[in-house]
Coordinates of C-alpha atoms and ligand atoms in Angstrom, one line a residue:
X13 CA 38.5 15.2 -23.9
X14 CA 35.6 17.2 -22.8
X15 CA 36.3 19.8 -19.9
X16 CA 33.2 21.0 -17.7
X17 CA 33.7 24.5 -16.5
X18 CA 33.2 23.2 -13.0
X19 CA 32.7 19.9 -11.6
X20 CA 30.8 20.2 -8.2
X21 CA 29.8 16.6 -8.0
X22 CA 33.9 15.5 -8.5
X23 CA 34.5 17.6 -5.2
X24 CA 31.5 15.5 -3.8
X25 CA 32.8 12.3 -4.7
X26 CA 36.4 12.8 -3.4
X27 CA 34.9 13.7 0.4
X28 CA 31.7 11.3 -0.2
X29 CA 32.3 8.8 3.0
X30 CA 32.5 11.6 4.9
X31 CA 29.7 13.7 3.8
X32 CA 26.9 10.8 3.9
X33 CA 27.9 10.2 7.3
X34 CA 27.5 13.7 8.3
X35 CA 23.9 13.4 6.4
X36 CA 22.6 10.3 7.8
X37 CA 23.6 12.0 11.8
X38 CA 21.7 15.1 10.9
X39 CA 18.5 13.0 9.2
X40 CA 18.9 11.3 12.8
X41 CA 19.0 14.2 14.9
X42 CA 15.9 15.7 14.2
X43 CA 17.0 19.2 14.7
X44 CA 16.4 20.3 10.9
X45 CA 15.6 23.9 11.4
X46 CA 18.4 25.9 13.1
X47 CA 20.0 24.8 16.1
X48 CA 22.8 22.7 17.5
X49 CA 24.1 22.0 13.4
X50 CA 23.6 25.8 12.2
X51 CA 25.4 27.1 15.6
X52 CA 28.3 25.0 15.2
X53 CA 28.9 26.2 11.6
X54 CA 28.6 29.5 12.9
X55 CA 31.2 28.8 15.7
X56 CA 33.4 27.4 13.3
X57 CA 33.3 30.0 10.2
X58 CA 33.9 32.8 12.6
X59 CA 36.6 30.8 14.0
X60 CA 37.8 30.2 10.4
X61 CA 37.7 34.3 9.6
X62 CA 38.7 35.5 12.7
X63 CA 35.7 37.5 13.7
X64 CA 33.6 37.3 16.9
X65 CA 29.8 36.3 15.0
X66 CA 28.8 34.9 12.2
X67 CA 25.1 34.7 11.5
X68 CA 23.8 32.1 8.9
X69 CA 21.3 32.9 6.5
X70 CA 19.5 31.2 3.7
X71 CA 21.7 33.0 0.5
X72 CA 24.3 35.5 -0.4
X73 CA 21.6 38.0 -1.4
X74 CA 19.6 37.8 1.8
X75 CA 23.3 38.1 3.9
X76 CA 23.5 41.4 1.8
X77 CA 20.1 42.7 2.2
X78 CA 19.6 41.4 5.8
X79 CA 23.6 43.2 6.0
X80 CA 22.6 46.5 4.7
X81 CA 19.8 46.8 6.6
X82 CA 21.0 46.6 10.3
X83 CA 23.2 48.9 8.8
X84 CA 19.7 51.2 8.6
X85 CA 20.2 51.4 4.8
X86 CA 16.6 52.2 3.5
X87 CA 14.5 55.7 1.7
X88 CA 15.7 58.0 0.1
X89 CA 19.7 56.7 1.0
X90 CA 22.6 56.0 -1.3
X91 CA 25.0 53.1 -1.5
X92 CA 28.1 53.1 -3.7
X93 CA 28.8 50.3 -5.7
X94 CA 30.2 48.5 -9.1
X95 CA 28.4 47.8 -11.8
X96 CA 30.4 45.0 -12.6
X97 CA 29.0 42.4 -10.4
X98 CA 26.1 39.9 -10.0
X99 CA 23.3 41.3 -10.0
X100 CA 22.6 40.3 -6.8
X101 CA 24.9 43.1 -4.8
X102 CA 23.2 45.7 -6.4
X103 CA 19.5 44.9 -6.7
X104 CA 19.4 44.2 -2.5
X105 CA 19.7 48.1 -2.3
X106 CA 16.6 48.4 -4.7
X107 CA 14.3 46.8 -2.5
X108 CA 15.6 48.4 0.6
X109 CA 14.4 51.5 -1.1
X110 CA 17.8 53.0 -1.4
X111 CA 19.5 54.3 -4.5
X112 CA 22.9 52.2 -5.8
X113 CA 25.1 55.1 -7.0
X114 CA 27.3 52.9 -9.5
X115 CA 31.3 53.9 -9.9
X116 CA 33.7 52.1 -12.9
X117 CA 36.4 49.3 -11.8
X118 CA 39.7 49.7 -12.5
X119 CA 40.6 47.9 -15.0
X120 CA 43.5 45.4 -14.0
X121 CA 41.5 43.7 -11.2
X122 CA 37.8 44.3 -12.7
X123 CA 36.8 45.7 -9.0
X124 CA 35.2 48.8 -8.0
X125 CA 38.0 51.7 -8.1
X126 CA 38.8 53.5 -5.0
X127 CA 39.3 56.8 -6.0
X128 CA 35.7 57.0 -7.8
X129 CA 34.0 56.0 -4.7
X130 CA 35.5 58.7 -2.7
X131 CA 34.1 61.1 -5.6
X132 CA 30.9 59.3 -5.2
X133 CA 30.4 60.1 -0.7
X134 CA 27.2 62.4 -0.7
X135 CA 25.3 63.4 2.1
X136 CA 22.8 60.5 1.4
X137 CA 25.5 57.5 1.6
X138 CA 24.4 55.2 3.7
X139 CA 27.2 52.4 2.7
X140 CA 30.0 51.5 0.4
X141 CA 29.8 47.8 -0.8
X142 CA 32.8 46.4 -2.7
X143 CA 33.0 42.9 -4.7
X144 CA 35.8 41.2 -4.8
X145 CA 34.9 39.7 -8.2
X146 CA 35.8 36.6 -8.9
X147 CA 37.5 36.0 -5.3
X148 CA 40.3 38.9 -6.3
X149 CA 40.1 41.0 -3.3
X150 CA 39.0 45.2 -4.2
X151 CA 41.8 47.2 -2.5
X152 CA 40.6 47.2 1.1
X153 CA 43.9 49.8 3.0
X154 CA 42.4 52.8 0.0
X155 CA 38.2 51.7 0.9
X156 CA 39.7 51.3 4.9
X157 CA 41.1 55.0 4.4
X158 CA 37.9 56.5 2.9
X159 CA 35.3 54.9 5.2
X160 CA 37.2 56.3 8.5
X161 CA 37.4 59.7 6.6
X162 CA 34.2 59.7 5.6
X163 CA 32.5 57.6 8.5
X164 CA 30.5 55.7 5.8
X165 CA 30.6 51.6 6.8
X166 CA 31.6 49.0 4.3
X167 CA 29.8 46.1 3.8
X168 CA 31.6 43.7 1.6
X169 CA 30.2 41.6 -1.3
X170 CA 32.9 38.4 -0.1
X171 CA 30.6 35.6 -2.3
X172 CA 32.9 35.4 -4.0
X173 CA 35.7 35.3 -2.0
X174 CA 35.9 32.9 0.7
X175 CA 39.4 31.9 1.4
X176 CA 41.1 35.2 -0.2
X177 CA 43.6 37.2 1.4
X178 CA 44.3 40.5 1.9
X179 CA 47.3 41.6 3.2
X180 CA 47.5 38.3 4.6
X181 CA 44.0 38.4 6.0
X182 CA 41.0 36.9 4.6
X183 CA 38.7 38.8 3.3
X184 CA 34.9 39.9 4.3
X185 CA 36.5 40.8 7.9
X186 CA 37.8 44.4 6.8
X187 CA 34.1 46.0 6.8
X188 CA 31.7 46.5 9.4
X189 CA 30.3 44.1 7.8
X190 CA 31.2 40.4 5.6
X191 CA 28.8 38.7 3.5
X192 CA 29.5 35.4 2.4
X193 CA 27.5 33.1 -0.5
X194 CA 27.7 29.1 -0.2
X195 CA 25.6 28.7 -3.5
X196 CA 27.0 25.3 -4.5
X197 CA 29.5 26.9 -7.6
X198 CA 31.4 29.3 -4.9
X199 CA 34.4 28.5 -3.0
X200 CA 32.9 27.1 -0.5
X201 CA 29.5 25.5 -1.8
X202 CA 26.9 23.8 0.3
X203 CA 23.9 21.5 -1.8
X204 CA 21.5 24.1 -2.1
X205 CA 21.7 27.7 -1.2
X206 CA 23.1 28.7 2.0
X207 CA 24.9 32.6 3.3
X208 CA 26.4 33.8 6.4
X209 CA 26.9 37.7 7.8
X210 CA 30.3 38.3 9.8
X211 CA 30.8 40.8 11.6
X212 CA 32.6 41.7 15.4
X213 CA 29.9 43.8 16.1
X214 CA 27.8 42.1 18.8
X215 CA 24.9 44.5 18.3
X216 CA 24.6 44.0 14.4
X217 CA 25.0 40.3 14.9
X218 CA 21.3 40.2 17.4
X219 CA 20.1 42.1 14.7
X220 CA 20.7 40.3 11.8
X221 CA 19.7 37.0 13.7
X222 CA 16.2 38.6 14.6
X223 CA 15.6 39.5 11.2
X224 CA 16.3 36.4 9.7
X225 CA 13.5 34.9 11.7
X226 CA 10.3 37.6 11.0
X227 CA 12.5 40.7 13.2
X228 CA 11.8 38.5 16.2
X229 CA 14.7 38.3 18.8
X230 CA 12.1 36.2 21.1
X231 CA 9.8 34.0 19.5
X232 CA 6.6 35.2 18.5
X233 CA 7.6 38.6 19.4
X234 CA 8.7 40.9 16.2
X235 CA 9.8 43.8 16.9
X236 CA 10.1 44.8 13.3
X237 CA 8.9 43.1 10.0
X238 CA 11.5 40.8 9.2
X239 CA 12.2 38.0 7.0
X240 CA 12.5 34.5 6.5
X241 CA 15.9 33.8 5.6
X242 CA 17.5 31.0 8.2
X243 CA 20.7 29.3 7.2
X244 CA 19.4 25.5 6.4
X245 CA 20.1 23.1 9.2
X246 CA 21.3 20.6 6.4
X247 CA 23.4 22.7 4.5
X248 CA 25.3 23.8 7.8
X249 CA 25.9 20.0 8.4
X250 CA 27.3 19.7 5.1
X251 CA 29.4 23.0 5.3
X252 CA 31.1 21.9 8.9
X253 CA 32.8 19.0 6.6
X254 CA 33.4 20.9 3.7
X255 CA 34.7 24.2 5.6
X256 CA 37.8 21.7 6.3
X257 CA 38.6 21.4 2.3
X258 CA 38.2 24.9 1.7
X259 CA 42.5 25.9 2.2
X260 CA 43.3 22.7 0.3
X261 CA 41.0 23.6 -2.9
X262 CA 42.0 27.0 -2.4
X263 CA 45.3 25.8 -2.7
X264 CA 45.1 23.8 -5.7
X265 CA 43.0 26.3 -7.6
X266 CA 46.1 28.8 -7.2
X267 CA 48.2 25.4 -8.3
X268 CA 46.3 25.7 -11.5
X269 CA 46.1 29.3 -11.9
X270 CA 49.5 29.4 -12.1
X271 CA 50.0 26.9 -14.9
X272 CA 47.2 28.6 -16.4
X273 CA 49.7 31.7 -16.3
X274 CA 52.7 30.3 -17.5
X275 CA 50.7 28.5 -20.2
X276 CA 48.8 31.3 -21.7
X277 CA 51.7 34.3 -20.8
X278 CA 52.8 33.8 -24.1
X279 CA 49.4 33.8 -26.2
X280 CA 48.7 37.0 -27.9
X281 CA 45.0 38.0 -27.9
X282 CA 44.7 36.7 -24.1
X283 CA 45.0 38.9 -21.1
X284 CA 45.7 37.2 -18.0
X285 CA 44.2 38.4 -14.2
X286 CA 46.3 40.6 -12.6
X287 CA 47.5 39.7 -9.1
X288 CA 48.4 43.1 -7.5
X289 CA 50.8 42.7 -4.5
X290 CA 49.2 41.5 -1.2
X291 CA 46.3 40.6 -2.9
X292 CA 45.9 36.4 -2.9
X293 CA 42.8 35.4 -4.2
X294 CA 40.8 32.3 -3.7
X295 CA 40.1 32.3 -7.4
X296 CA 36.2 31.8 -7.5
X297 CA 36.9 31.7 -11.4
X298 CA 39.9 32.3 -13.8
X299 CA 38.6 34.7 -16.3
X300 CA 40.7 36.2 -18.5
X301 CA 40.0 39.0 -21.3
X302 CA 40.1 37.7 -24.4
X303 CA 40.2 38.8 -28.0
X304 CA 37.1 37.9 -30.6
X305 CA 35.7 37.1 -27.3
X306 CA 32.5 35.2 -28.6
X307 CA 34.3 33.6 -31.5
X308 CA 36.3 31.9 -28.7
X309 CA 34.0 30.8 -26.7
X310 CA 32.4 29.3 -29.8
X311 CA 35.4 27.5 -30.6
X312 CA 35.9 26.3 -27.1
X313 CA 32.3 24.8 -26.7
X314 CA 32.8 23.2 -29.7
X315 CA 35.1 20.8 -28.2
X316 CA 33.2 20.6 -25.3
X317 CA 35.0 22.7 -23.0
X318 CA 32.9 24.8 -20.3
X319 CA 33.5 28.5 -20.3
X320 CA 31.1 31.6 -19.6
X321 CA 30.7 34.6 -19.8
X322 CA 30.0 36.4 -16.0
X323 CA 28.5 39.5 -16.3
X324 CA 28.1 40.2 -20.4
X325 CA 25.7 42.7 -19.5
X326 CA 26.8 45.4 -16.8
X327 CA 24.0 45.7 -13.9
X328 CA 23.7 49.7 -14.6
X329 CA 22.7 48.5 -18.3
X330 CA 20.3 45.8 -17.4
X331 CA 17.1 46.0 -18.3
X332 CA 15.8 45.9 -14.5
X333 CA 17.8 48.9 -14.0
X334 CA 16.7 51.0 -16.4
X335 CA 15.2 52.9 -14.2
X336 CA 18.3 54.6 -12.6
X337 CA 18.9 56.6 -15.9
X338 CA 22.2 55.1 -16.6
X339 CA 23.4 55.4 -20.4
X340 CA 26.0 53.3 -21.8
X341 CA 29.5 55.1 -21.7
X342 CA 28.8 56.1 -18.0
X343 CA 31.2 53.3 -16.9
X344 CA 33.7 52.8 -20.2
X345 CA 36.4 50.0 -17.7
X346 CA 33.5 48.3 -16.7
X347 CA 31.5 48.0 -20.0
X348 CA 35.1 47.1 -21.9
X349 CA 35.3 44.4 -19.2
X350 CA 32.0 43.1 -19.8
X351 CA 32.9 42.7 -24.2
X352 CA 35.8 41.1 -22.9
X353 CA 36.2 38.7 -20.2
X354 CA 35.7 34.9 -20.6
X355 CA 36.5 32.3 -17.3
X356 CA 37.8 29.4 -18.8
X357 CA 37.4 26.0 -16.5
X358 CA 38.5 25.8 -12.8
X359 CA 37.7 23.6 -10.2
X360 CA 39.3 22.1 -7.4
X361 CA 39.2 18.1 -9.1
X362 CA 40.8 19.7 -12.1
X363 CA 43.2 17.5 -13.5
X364 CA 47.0 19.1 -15.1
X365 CA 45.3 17.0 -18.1
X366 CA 42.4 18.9 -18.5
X367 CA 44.1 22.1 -17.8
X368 CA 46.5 21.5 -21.1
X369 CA 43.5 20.5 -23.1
X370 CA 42.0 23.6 -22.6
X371 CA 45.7 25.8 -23.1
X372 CA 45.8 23.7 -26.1
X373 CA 42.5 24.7 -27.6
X374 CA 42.7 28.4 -26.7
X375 CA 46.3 28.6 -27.8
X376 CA 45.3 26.8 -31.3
X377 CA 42.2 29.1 -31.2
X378 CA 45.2 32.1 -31.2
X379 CA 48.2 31.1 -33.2
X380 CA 46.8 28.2 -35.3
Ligands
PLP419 C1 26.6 34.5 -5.8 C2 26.7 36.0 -5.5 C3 25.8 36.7 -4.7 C4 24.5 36.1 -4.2 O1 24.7 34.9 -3.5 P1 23.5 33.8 -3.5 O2 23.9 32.9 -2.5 O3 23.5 33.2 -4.9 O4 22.3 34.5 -3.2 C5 26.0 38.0 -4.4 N1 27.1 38.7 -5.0 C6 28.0 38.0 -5.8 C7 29.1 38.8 -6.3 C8 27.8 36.7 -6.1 O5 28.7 36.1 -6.9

């Protein structure tokens, strides 16, 4: 039986009636750009985080960049930040003219460690911006701590992570700012690509709104140089219907996760996620590290079963980053991580069927 990594057209299919009606209203409304669909999302994923404005966007990189920026990050500023990430969080810093000042991850949750970021506050820091990686949240009471010592705001990297908990609290509403993807693989995915800022700040919020329309906050009157970077009218209607899934696939992908766990505990050569107390994470994948790393994955395609690698190359090592200077060794947990990690197939259609094919393959892959 063949196993897809994800399967974003299953979680279509089983909310179909519901989502083509949703369509066909908006097609009719003829309010495409903006408006009474994009507000009402808005409304309701505020309501859904528990923060006072949410401000939709056309990505999870422009609800960074747009973030960072009403945050005044620009020249000759510093913002902290893990190289283990899309590369996405860190490049939005680039073109803001700004410097990312990387720091390792620690290496049982594979986000950016605490400590090193309070080593990394400089005069120049103009933000801290954690990942939760793979919808495990960072540890938000030690980053909490440093940013009201230090007066540095956090905006965090939540694309990941829609639908994680914190301390019981879901996540992207502990920093100044939350940034949110809806690229159609993350937790909550529209049909195309789709963000959102949240914040409670009232004044960031008119902000971010003007620059996502040219730096306009009345029409055809900029005030700065902006952007283009509106939340799609569409999209929105789609994510109203879907945003009422997202605790019940959240759910189930913990369901699986844990027979994942009890599964693999046993299987030498594979490391299982750790799931520090208070921490409950809408997995956004379940990657585990893995021994001969690339000889498994090889084995696993072979029988057609999706898995990937996210990120074999750590940002500060990319090519496009070259020009920061970084060497390899600089960040040892992060660069390990990056040899190591595989995310095996998750999904919120998964069946318990599919979930022992692939236990089966990686434990015969193992012990034979
Ligand atoms: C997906 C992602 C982004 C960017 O979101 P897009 O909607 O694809 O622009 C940023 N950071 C992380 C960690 C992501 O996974």
């Amino acid at each position: 039986m063949a196993v897809p990594l994800m399967d974003i057209a299953a979680e279509y299919r089983s909310i179909k009636d519901e989502i083509d009606e949703a369509l066909l209203e908006f097609l009719g409304s003829g309010k495409y750009v903006l408006g009474p669909y994009v507000e009402r999302f808005e409304e309701e994923f505020a309501e859904y985080l528990g923060v006072a404005y949410c401000v939709g966007v056309s990505s999870g990189t422009d609800a960074l960049l747009i973030s960072l920026r009403v945050l005044g990050v620009g020249e000759g500023d510093e913002v902290i930040t893990t190289p283990f990430t899309f590369v996405a969080s860190a490049d939005v810093i680039v073109r803001l003219g700004a410097r990312p000042v990387f720091v390792d991850v620690e290496p049982d949750t594979l986000n950016i460690n605490a400590d090193a970021v309070k080593g990394a506050v400089a005069n120049e820091t103009a933000a801290i911006l954690p990942v939760h990686l793979y919808g495990m949240p960072c540890d938000l009471a030690r980053l909490g701590e440093i940013a009201a010592e230090t007066g540095v705001s956090i905006v965090e990297d939540a694309a990941q992570a829609a639908g994680s908990k914190y301390a019981g609290r879901l996540v992207g509403t502990f920093g100044k700012v939350g940034c949110f993807s809806f690229f159609p693989t993350k937790n909550l995915g529209a049909y195309g690509d789709g963000g959102i800022i949240a914040t409670d700040s009232a004044e960031l919020a008119e902000e971010a709104r003007a620059l996502r329309v040219h730096g306009a906050k009345r029409k055809n009157y900029p005030g700065v140089i902006g952007y283009k970077a509106r939340l799609d009218a569409m999209q929105a209607a789609v994510l109203s219907v879907k945003l009422k899934y997202l605790n019940r696939w959240v759910s189930r992908k913990r369901e699986l996760v844990n027979a994942y766990r009890e599964r693999l505990a046993g299987v030498a050569g594979v490391t299982l996620p750790a799931e520090p107390e208070g921490r409950e994470p809408a997995y956004h994948q379940f990657t585990v590290r893995a021994e001969r790393r690339d000889e498994l994955k090889e084995s696993l395609q072979y029988r057609d079963i999706g898995c990937a690698v996210y990120y074999p190359i750590p940002v500060h090592l990319t090519e496009a980053f070259g020009f920061l200077g970084y060497r390899p060794g600089d960040f040892p947990e992060a660069e390990k991580a990056a040899a190591e990690v595989v995310s095996l197939p998750l999904f919120s259609q998964m069946t318990d069927g599919q979930l022992d094919t692939v236990c089966s393959a990686v434990e015969e892959f193992y012990v034979g």
